[in-house]
Amino acid sequence: MTVLELVYHLGCILKKTAAHRNQKRLPRRVLSIGNMTVGGTGKTPAAIALAKEVMRRGLKPCILTRGYMGKARGPCLVSMGQGPLLDAKLAGDEAVLMAEKLPGATVVKGGNRYESGMFALNQMEPEHRPDLFILDDGFQHWSLFRDKNILLIDSANPFGNRRLIPLGTLREPLQEMKRADVIVLTKRASGSSPQAQDALMSEIRRHNGHASLFVAEHRPVAFRTLHGESFPLNWAENRTFFGFCGIGNPQSFRQTFLSVDAKKELKGIISFRDHHRYTQRDIQTVTRNAARTGAEWIVTTEKDIMRLRGLDLPEQIVSLSIEFITDGKFYDEVLRGLYSNSADA
């Protein structure tokens, strides 16, 4: 560990110690979804999929999210189950995307997730109060007690260069995965050979021998226009595209798009920084490059679409919709033992 990594790590230890000393507990069960790296492991699709399964089983979930890059302060309702109440500028792109894709679920933004959870319980009528909470990006949010820790690991690029921030992408040393109750290897379809995946599983087991271990795909399911019209994946056949995105792992977006089972061509791609706040000039740059390459359509991610609203956009932009797909036993394991007291007033 270098000096820079050591300074970062010591800061994390102090923060974690203080958080545990003052840790609070919500009067509902809490499921945390998080990761150990900076960048995309697919937390948002996983949180959406878990919330959908919770509702399918007759419970009312509330997602607690910090709403990264959202300017709204303090606990605020992003959705009461009828779609977004705030835009991406105020709530953050991920919070708005969850609100759009989860009719029937509550989404609350706030840095202090305990305050956000109590805000949700106090603001809603008794019949609409959440039965359990899903803590989005919560593996390092030590100040809130959680009943189960779900850790996502990108099977194609699990730990980057294995360095801590600021020299790498690791938020914590690898041995801290011992806190996980459930571990999911995500993006299984995007790359690793069976041998590499077996080696990754063996390494995980050296650090955590008790967690239930699952694999998952982040599978493309449809293309969607700016007006909400949905096209099947084979719509892309014999069409040409130019891509752009502002996400933590732009290479993952390229690989996911190219994995779509259709005869198509990606003429080029522009990557912006993660959670980039788009301007009209950015759109002009994308459109100009797409025209230069002869691409018929421009494709981006669902998160990026959230940040494009309010801009003058060409009609030929589509987003690629992604779903978290895993074994049903994953949900059985995650929700086991959480029913009995979840809806107690």
Coordinates of N, CA and C in Angstrom, one line a residue, residues 23-215:
Q23 N -24.1 4.6 15.0 CA -25.0 3.9 14.0 C -26.5 3.9 14.5
K24 N -27.4 4.1 13.6 CA -28.8 4.1 13.9 C -29.5 3.0 13.2
R25 N -30.7 2.7 13.7 CA -31.5 1.6 13.2 C -32.9 2.0 12.9
L26 N -33.3 1.8 11.6 CA -34.7 2.1 11.3 C -35.7 1.1 11.8
P27 N -36.9 1.5 12.0 CA -37.9 0.5 12.5 C -38.5 -0.4 11.4
R28 N -37.8 -0.6 10.4 CA -38.1 -1.6 9.3 C -36.8 -2.3 8.9
R29 N -36.9 -3.4 8.2 CA -35.8 -4.1 7.8 C -35.1 -3.3 6.6
V30 N -33.8 -3.4 6.6 CA -33.0 -2.7 5.6 C -32.1 -3.7 4.8
L31 N -32.2 -3.6 3.5 CA -31.3 -4.4 2.6 C -30.4 -3.4 1.9
S32 N -29.1 -3.6 2.0 CA -28.1 -2.7 1.4 C -27.5 -3.4 0.1
I33 N -27.5 -2.6 -0.9 CA -26.8 -3.0 -2.2 C -25.7 -2.0 -2.4
G34 N -24.5 -2.6 -2.6 CA -23.3 -1.7 -2.8 C -22.2 -2.5 -3.5
N35 N -21.0 -1.8 -3.6 CA -19.9 -2.4 -4.2 C -18.6 -1.9 -3.5
M36 N -17.5 -2.4 -4.0 CA -16.2 -2.0 -3.4 C -15.3 -1.1 -4.3
T37 N -15.9 -0.8 -5.4 CA -15.1 0.0 -6.4 C -15.9 1.2 -6.8
V38 N -15.1 2.2 -7.3 CA -15.7 3.3 -8.0 C -16.0 2.9 -9.4
G39 N -17.2 3.2 -9.9 CA -17.6 2.8 -11.2 C -18.7 1.8 -11.3
G40 N -19.1 1.4 -12.4 CA -20.4 0.7 -12.6 C -20.3 -0.8 -12.4
T41 N -20.9 -1.3 -11.3 CA -21.1 -2.7 -11.1 C -22.6 -3.1 -11.4
G42 N -23.4 -2.1 -11.7 CA -24.8 -2.4 -12.0 C -25.7 -2.3 -10.8
K43 N -25.4 -1.3 -9.9 CA -26.2 -1.2 -8.6 C -27.6 -0.8 -8.9
T44 N -27.8 0.2 -9.8 CA -29.1 0.7 -10.1 C -30.1 -0.3 -10.7
P45 N -29.7 -1.1 -11.7 CA -30.6 -2.2 -12.2 C -30.8 -3.2 -11.1
A46 N -29.8 -3.5 -10.3 CA -30.0 -4.5 -9.2 C -31.0 -4.0 -8.2
A47 N -30.9 -2.7 -7.8 CA -31.9 -2.1 -6.9 C -33.3 -2.1 -7.4
I48 N -33.4 -1.8 -8.7 CA -34.7 -1.8 -9.4 C -35.3 -3.2 -9.4
A49 N -34.5 -4.2 -9.8 CA -35.0 -5.6 -9.8 C -35.4 -6.1 -8.4
L50 N -34.6 -5.8 -7.4 CA -35.0 -6.2 -6.1 C -36.3 -5.6 -5.6
A51 N -36.4 -4.3 -5.9 CA -37.7 -3.6 -5.5 C -38.9 -4.2 -6.2
K52 N -38.7 -4.6 -7.5 CA -39.8 -5.2 -8.2 C -40.2 -6.5 -7.6
E53 N -39.2 -7.3 -7.2 CA -39.4 -8.6 -6.6 C -40.1 -8.4 -5.2
V54 N -39.7 -7.5 -4.5 CA -40.3 -7.2 -3.2 C -41.8 -6.9 -3.4
M55 N -42.1 -6.1 -4.4 CA -43.5 -5.7 -4.6 C -44.3 -6.9 -5.1
R56 N -43.6 -7.8 -5.9 CA -44.3 -9.0 -6.4 C -44.7 -9.9 -5.3
R57 N -43.9 -9.8 -4.2 CA -44.2 -10.7 -3.0 C -45.1 -10.0 -2.0
G58 N -45.7 -8.8 -2.5 CA -46.7 -8.2 -1.6 C -46.3 -7.2 -0.6
L59 N -45.0 -6.8 -0.7 CA -44.5 -5.8 0.3 C -44.2 -4.5 -0.4
K60 N -44.2 -3.4 0.4 CA -44.0 -2.1 -0.2 C -42.5 -1.6 0.1
P61 N -41.7 -1.5 -0.9 CA -40.3 -1.1 -0.7 C -40.1 0.4 -0.8
C62 N -39.1 0.9 -0.1 CA -38.7 2.3 -0.3 C -37.2 2.3 -0.5
I63 N -36.7 2.9 -1.6 CA -35.3 3.0 -1.9 C -34.8 4.3 -1.3
L64 N -33.7 4.1 -0.5 CA -33.0 5.2 0.1 C -31.7 5.5 -0.7
T65 N -31.6 6.6 -1.4 CA -30.5 6.9 -2.2 C -29.9 8.3 -1.9
R66 N -28.6 8.4 -2.0 CA -28.0 9.8 -1.8 C -28.3 10.7 -2.9
G67 N -28.8 10.2 -4.1 CA -29.1 11.0 -5.2 C -27.9 11.8 -5.7
Y68 N -26.8 11.0 -6.0 CA -25.5 11.6 -6.4 C -25.7 12.7 -7.5
M69 N -25.1 13.8 -7.2 CA -25.1 15.0 -8.1 C -26.4 15.8 -8.1
G70 N -27.4 15.3 -7.4 CA -28.7 16.0 -7.3 C -28.5 17.2 -6.3
K71 N -29.1 18.3 -6.7 CA -28.9 19.5 -5.9 C -29.9 19.7 -4.8
A72 N -30.9 18.9 -4.7 CA -31.9 19.1 -3.6 C -31.2 18.7 -2.3
R73 N -31.5 19.4 -1.3 CA -30.9 19.2 0.0 C -31.9 18.5 1.0
G74 N -31.3 17.8 1.9 CA -32.1 17.1 3.0 C -32.9 16.0 2.4
P75 N -33.6 15.3 3.2 CA -34.5 14.2 2.8 C -35.6 14.8 1.9
C76 N -35.8 14.2 0.7 CA -36.9 14.7 -0.1 C -37.4 13.5 -0.9
L77 N -38.7 13.5 -1.2 CA -39.4 12.5 -1.9 C -39.1 12.6 -3.4
V78 N -38.5 11.6 -4.0 CA -38.4 11.6 -5.4 C -39.6 10.9 -6.1
S79 N -40.2 10.0 -5.4 CA -41.4 9.3 -5.9 C -42.1 8.7 -4.7
M80 N -43.5 8.8 -4.8 CA -44.4 8.2 -3.9 C -45.0 7.0 -4.6
G81 N -44.5 6.6 -5.7 CA -45.0 5.4 -6.4 C -45.7 5.7 -7.7
Q82 N -45.8 7.0 -8.0 CA -46.5 7.5 -9.2 C -45.6 8.2 -10.2
G83 N -44.3 7.9 -10.1 CA -43.4 8.5 -11.0 C -42.6 9.6 -10.4
P84 N -41.6 10.2 -11.1 CA -40.7 11.2 -10.5 C -41.4 12.5 -10.1
L85 N -41.1 13.0 -8.9 CA -41.6 14.3 -8.5 C -40.5 15.4 -8.6
L86 N -39.3 14.9 -8.9 CA -38.1 15.8 -9.1 C -37.4 15.4 -10.4
D87 N -36.7 16.4 -11.0 CA -35.9 16.0 -12.2 C -34.5 15.6 -11.8
A88 N -33.7 15.2 -12.8 CA -32.4 14.7 -12.5 C -31.5 15.8 -11.9
K89 N -31.7 17.1 -12.3 CA -30.8 18.1 -11.7 C -31.0 18.2 -10.2
L90 N -32.2 18.0 -9.7 CA -32.5 18.1 -8.3 C -32.2 16.7 -7.5
A91 N -32.6 15.6 -8.2 CA -32.6 14.3 -7.5 C -31.4 13.5 -7.9
G92 N -30.8 13.7 -9.0 CA -29.8 12.8 -9.6 C -30.4 11.9 -10.6
D93 N -29.6 11.5 -11.6 CA -30.1 10.6 -12.6 C -30.6 9.3 -12.2
E94 N -29.8 8.7 -11.2 CA -30.2 7.3 -10.8 C -31.5 7.3 -10.0
A95 N -31.7 8.3 -9.2 CA -32.9 8.4 -8.4 C -34.1 8.6 -9.3
V96 N -34.0 9.4 -10.3 CA -35.1 9.6 -11.3 C -35.4 8.4 -12.1
L97 N -34.3 7.7 -12.5 CA -34.5 6.5 -13.3 C -35.3 5.4 -12.4
M98 N -34.9 5.3 -11.2 CA -35.6 4.3 -10.3 C -37.0 4.7 -10.1
A99 N -37.3 6.0 -10.0 CA -38.7 6.5 -9.8 C -39.5 6.2 -11.1
E100 N -38.9 6.3 -12.2 CA -39.6 6.0 -13.5 C -39.9 4.5 -13.7
K101 N -39.0 3.7 -13.3 CA -39.1 2.3 -13.5 C -39.8 1.5 -12.4
L102 N -40.2 2.2 -11.3 CA -40.7 1.5 -10.2 C -42.1 2.1 -9.7
P103 N -43.1 2.0 -10.6 CA -44.4 2.4 -10.1 C -44.8 1.6 -8.9
G104 N -45.3 2.3 -7.9 CA -45.7 1.6 -6.7 C -44.6 1.6 -5.6
A105 N -43.4 2.0 -5.9 CA -42.3 2.1 -4.9 C -42.0 3.5 -4.5
T106 N -41.6 3.7 -3.3 CA -41.2 5.0 -2.8 C -39.7 5.2 -3.0
V107 N -39.3 6.4 -3.5 CA -37.8 6.7 -3.6 C -37.6 8.0 -2.8
V108 N -36.6 7.9 -1.9 CA -36.2 9.1 -1.1 C -34.8 9.4 -1.3
K109 N -34.5 10.7 -1.6 CA -33.1 11.1 -1.7 C -32.6 11.8 -0.4
G110 N -31.4 11.6 0.0 CA -30.8 12.2 1.1 C -29.5 11.6 1.5
G111 N -28.6 12.5 2.0 CA -27.3 12.0 2.4 C -27.3 11.1 3.6
N112 N -28.2 11.5 4.6 CA -28.3 10.8 5.8 C -29.5 9.8 5.6
R113 N -29.2 8.6 5.4 CA -30.2 7.6 5.0 C -31.1 7.2 6.2
Y114 N -30.7 7.4 7.4 CA -31.6 7.2 8.6 C -32.7 8.3 8.6
E115 N -32.2 9.5 8.4 CA -33.2 10.6 8.3 C -34.1 10.4 7.1
S116 N -33.6 10.0 6.0 CA -34.5 9.7 4.8 C -35.5 8.7 5.1
G117 N -35.1 7.6 5.8 CA -36.0 6.5 6.1 C -37.1 7.0 7.0
M118 N -36.8 7.7 8.1 CA -37.8 8.2 9.0 C -38.7 9.3 8.3
F119 N -38.1 10.0 7.4 CA -38.9 11.0 6.6 C -40.0 10.3 5.8
A120 N -39.6 9.1 5.2 CA -40.6 8.4 4.4 C -41.7 7.8 5.3
L121 N -41.3 7.3 6.5 CA -42.3 6.8 7.4 C -43.2 7.8 7.9
N122 N -42.7 9.0 8.2 CA -43.5 10.1 8.8 C -44.3 10.8 7.8
Q123 N -43.9 10.9 6.5 CA -44.6 11.7 5.5 C -45.8 10.9 4.9
M124 N -45.8 9.6 5.0 CA -46.8 8.9 4.2 C -47.9 8.4 5.1
E125 N -49.1 8.2 4.5 CA -50.2 7.7 5.2 C -49.9 6.2 5.6
P126 N -50.5 5.8 6.8 CA -50.1 4.4 7.3 C -50.2 3.3 6.2
E127 N -51.3 3.4 5.4 CA -51.4 2.3 4.4 C -50.4 2.3 3.3
H128 N -49.7 3.4 3.2 CA -48.6 3.5 2.1 C -47.2 3.5 2.7
R129 N -47.1 3.4 4.0 CA -45.7 3.4 4.5 C -44.9 2.1 4.1
P130 N -43.6 2.3 3.8 CA -42.9 1.1 3.4 C -42.7 0.0 4.4
D131 N -42.7 -1.2 3.9 CA -42.5 -2.4 4.7 C -41.0 -2.7 4.9
L132 N -40.2 -2.3 4.0 CA -38.7 -2.4 4.1 C -38.0 -1.4 3.3
F133 N -36.8 -1.2 3.6 CA -35.9 -0.2 2.9 C -34.8 -0.9 2.1
I134 N -34.6 -0.4 0.9 CA -33.4 -0.8 0.1 C -32.4 0.3 0.1
L135 N -31.3 0.1 0.6 CA -30.2 1.1 0.7 C -29.4 1.1 -0.5
D136 N -29.5 2.0 -1.4 CA -28.8 2.1 -2.6 C -27.4 2.6 -2.4
D137 N -26.4 1.9 -3.0 CA -25.0 2.2 -2.8 C -24.6 2.3 -1.3
G138 N -24.9 1.3 -0.6 CA -24.8 1.4 0.9 C -23.7 0.6 1.5
F139 N -22.8 0.0 0.8 CA -21.8 -0.9 1.4 C -20.9 -0.1 2.3
Q140 N -20.6 1.2 2.0 CA -19.8 2.0 2.8 C -20.6 3.0 3.6
H141 N -21.9 2.9 3.7 CA -22.7 3.8 4.5 C -22.9 3.2 5.9
W142 N -21.8 3.2 6.7 CA -21.8 2.5 7.9 C -22.7 3.0 9.0
S143 N -23.2 4.3 8.9 CA -24.0 4.9 9.9 C -25.4 4.4 10.0
L144 N -25.8 3.5 9.1 CA -27.2 2.9 9.1 C -27.1 1.4 9.3
F145 N -27.7 0.9 10.3 CA -27.7 -0.6 10.4 C -28.5 -1.2 9.3
R146 N -28.0 -2.3 8.8 CA -28.7 -3.0 7.7 C -28.8 -4.5 8.1
D147 N -29.9 -5.1 7.7 CA -30.1 -6.5 8.0 C -29.4 -7.5 7.1
K148 N -29.2 -7.0 5.9 CA -28.3 -7.8 5.0 C -27.5 -6.9 4.1
N149 N -26.3 -7.3 3.9 CA -25.4 -6.6 3.0 C -25.2 -7.4 1.7
I150 N -25.7 -6.8 0.6 CA -25.5 -7.4 -0.8 C -24.4 -6.7 -1.5
L151 N -23.4 -7.4 -1.8 CA -22.2 -6.8 -2.5 C -22.1 -7.3 -3.9
L152 N -22.1 -6.3 -4.8 CA -22.0 -6.6 -6.3 C -20.5 -6.4 -6.7
I153 N -20.0 -7.4 -7.5 CA -18.7 -7.4 -8.0 C -18.8 -7.6 -9.5
D154 N -18.2 -6.7 -10.3 CA -18.2 -6.8 -11.8 C -17.2 -8.0 -12.2
S155 N -17.8 -9.0 -12.7 CA -17.0 -10.2 -13.1 C -16.0 -9.9 -14.2
A156 N -16.3 -8.9 -15.0 CA -15.4 -8.6 -16.1 C -14.2 -7.7 -15.7
N157 N -14.4 -6.9 -14.7 CA -13.3 -6.0 -14.2 C -13.5 -5.9 -12.7
P158 N -13.3 -6.9 -11.9 CA -13.7 -6.9 -10.5 C -13.1 -5.9 -9.6
F159 N -11.7 -5.7 -9.7 CA -11.1 -4.8 -8.7 C -10.1 -3.8 -9.4
G160 N -10.3 -3.6 -10.7 CA -9.4 -2.6 -11.4 C -8.0 -3.0 -11.3
N161 N -7.1 -2.0 -10.9 CA -5.7 -2.3 -10.7 C -5.4 -2.8 -9.3
R162 N -6.4 -3.0 -8.5 CA -6.3 -3.5 -7.2 C -5.7 -2.5 -6.2
R163 N -5.7 -1.2 -6.6 CA -5.2 -0.1 -5.8 C -6.4 0.6 -5.2
L164 N -6.1 1.2 -4.0 CA -7.1 2.0 -3.3 C -7.2 3.4 -4.0
I165 N -8.3 4.1 -3.9 CA -8.4 5.5 -4.2 C -7.3 6.2 -3.5
P166 N -6.5 7.1 -4.1 CA -6.7 7.7 -5.4 C -5.9 7.1 -6.6
L167 N -5.2 6.0 -6.3 CA -4.4 5.4 -7.3 C -5.1 4.3 -8.1
G168 N -6.3 3.9 -7.6 CA -7.1 2.9 -8.2 C -8.6 3.1 -8.0
T169 N -9.3 2.1 -8.1 CA -10.8 2.2 -8.0 C -11.4 1.6 -6.7
L170 N -10.5 1.0 -5.9 CA -11.0 0.3 -4.7 C -11.4 1.3 -3.7
R171 N -12.6 1.2 -3.1 CA -13.0 2.0 -2.0 C -12.5 1.5 -0.7
E172 N -12.2 0.2 -0.6 CA -11.8 -0.4 0.6 C -10.8 -1.6 0.2
P173 N -10.0 -2.0 1.2 CA -9.2 -3.2 0.9 C -10.1 -4.4 0.7
L174 N -9.6 -5.4 -0.1 CA -10.4 -6.5 -0.5 C -10.9 -7.4 0.7
Q175 N -10.2 -7.4 1.8 CA -10.6 -8.2 2.9 C -11.9 -7.7 3.5
E176 N -12.3 -6.4 3.2 CA -13.6 -5.9 3.7 C -14.8 -6.5 3.1
M177 N -14.6 -7.3 2.1 CA -15.8 -8.0 1.5 C -16.3 -9.0 2.5
K178 N -15.6 -9.2 3.6 CA -16.1 -10.2 4.7 C -17.4 -9.7 5.3
R179 N -17.7 -8.4 5.1 CA -19.0 -7.9 5.7 C -20.2 -8.3 4.9
A180 N -20.0 -8.8 3.7 CA -21.2 -9.1 2.8 C -21.9 -10.4 3.3
D181 N -23.2 -10.4 3.2 CA -24.0 -11.6 3.5 C -24.3 -12.3 2.2
V182 N -24.4 -11.5 1.1 CA -24.7 -12.1 -0.2 C -23.8 -11.4 -1.2
I183 N -23.1 -12.1 -2.1 CA -22.3 -11.6 -3.1 C -22.8 -12.0 -4.5
V184 N -22.8 -11.0 -5.4 CA -23.3 -11.3 -6.7 C -22.2 -10.9 -7.7
L185 N -21.8 -11.8 -8.6 CA -20.9 -11.5 -9.7 C -21.8 -11.0 -10.8
T186 N -21.6 -9.7 -11.1 CA -22.5 -9.1 -12.1 C -21.8 -9.1 -13.5
K187 N -22.7 -8.8 -14.5 CA -22.2 -8.6 -15.9 C -21.5 -9.9 -16.4
R188 N -22.1 -11.0 -16.0 CA -21.5 -12.3 -16.4 C -21.3 -12.5 -17.9
A189 N -22.3 -11.9 -18.6 CA -22.3 -12.1 -20.1 C -21.2 -11.3 -20.8
S190 N -20.6 -10.3 -20.1 CA -19.8 -9.3 -20.7 C -18.3 -9.7 -20.9
G191 N -17.9 -10.9 -20.4 CA -16.6 -11.1 -20.7 C -15.8 -12.3 -20.1
S192 N -15.8 -12.6 -18.9 CA -14.8 -13.5 -18.3 C -15.0 -14.9 -18.8
S193 N -13.9 -15.6 -19.0 CA -13.9 -17.0 -19.3 C -14.3 -17.8 -18.0
P194 N -14.8 -19.1 -18.2 CA -15.1 -19.9 -17.0 C -13.9 -20.0 -16.0
Q195 N -12.7 -20.1 -16.6 CA -11.5 -20.2 -15.7 C -11.3 -19.0 -14.9
A196 N -11.5 -17.8 -15.6 CA -11.3 -16.6 -14.8 C -12.4 -16.4 -13.8
Q197 N -13.6 -16.8 -14.1 CA -14.7 -16.7 -13.1 C -14.4 -17.6 -11.9
D198 N -14.0 -18.8 -12.2 CA -13.6 -19.7 -11.1 C -12.5 -19.1 -10.2
A199 N -11.5 -18.5 -10.8 CA -10.4 -17.9 -10.0 C -11.0 -16.8 -9.2
L200 N -11.9 -16.0 -9.8 CA -12.5 -14.9 -9.0 C -13.3 -15.4 -7.8
M201 N -14.1 -16.4 -8.0 CA -14.8 -17.0 -6.9 C -13.9 -17.5 -5.8
S202 N -12.8 -18.1 -6.2 CA -11.9 -18.7 -5.2 C -11.3 -17.5 -4.4
E203 N -11.0 -16.4 -5.1 CA -10.4 -15.3 -4.4 C -11.4 -14.7 -3.4
I204 N -12.7 -14.6 -3.9 CA -13.7 -14.1 -3.0 C -13.9 -15.0 -1.7
R205 N -13.8 -16.3 -1.9 CA -13.9 -17.2 -0.8 C -12.8 -17.1 0.2
R206 N -11.6 -16.6 -0.3 CA -10.5 -16.5 0.6 C -10.8 -15.3 1.6
H207 N -11.6 -14.3 1.2 CA -11.9 -13.2 2.0 C -13.2 -13.3 2.7
N208 N -14.1 -14.1 2.1 CA -15.5 -14.3 2.7 C -15.9 -15.7 2.4
G209 N -15.9 -16.5 3.5 CA -16.3 -17.9 3.3 C -17.8 -18.2 3.7
H210 N -18.5 -17.2 4.1 CA -19.9 -17.4 4.6 C -21.0 -16.9 3.7
A211 N -20.7 -15.9 2.8 CA -21.7 -15.3 2.0 C -22.3 -16.2 1.0
S212 N -23.6 -16.1 0.7 CA -24.2 -16.8 -0.4 C -23.7 -16.1 -1.7
L213 N -23.3 -16.9 -2.7 CA -22.7 -16.4 -3.9 C -23.6 -16.7 -5.1
F214 N -23.8 -15.7 -5.9 CA -24.7 -15.8 -7.1 C -24.0 -15.1 -8.3
V215 N -24.5 -15.4 -9.5 CA -24.1 -14.7 -10.7 C -25.3 -14.0 -11.3

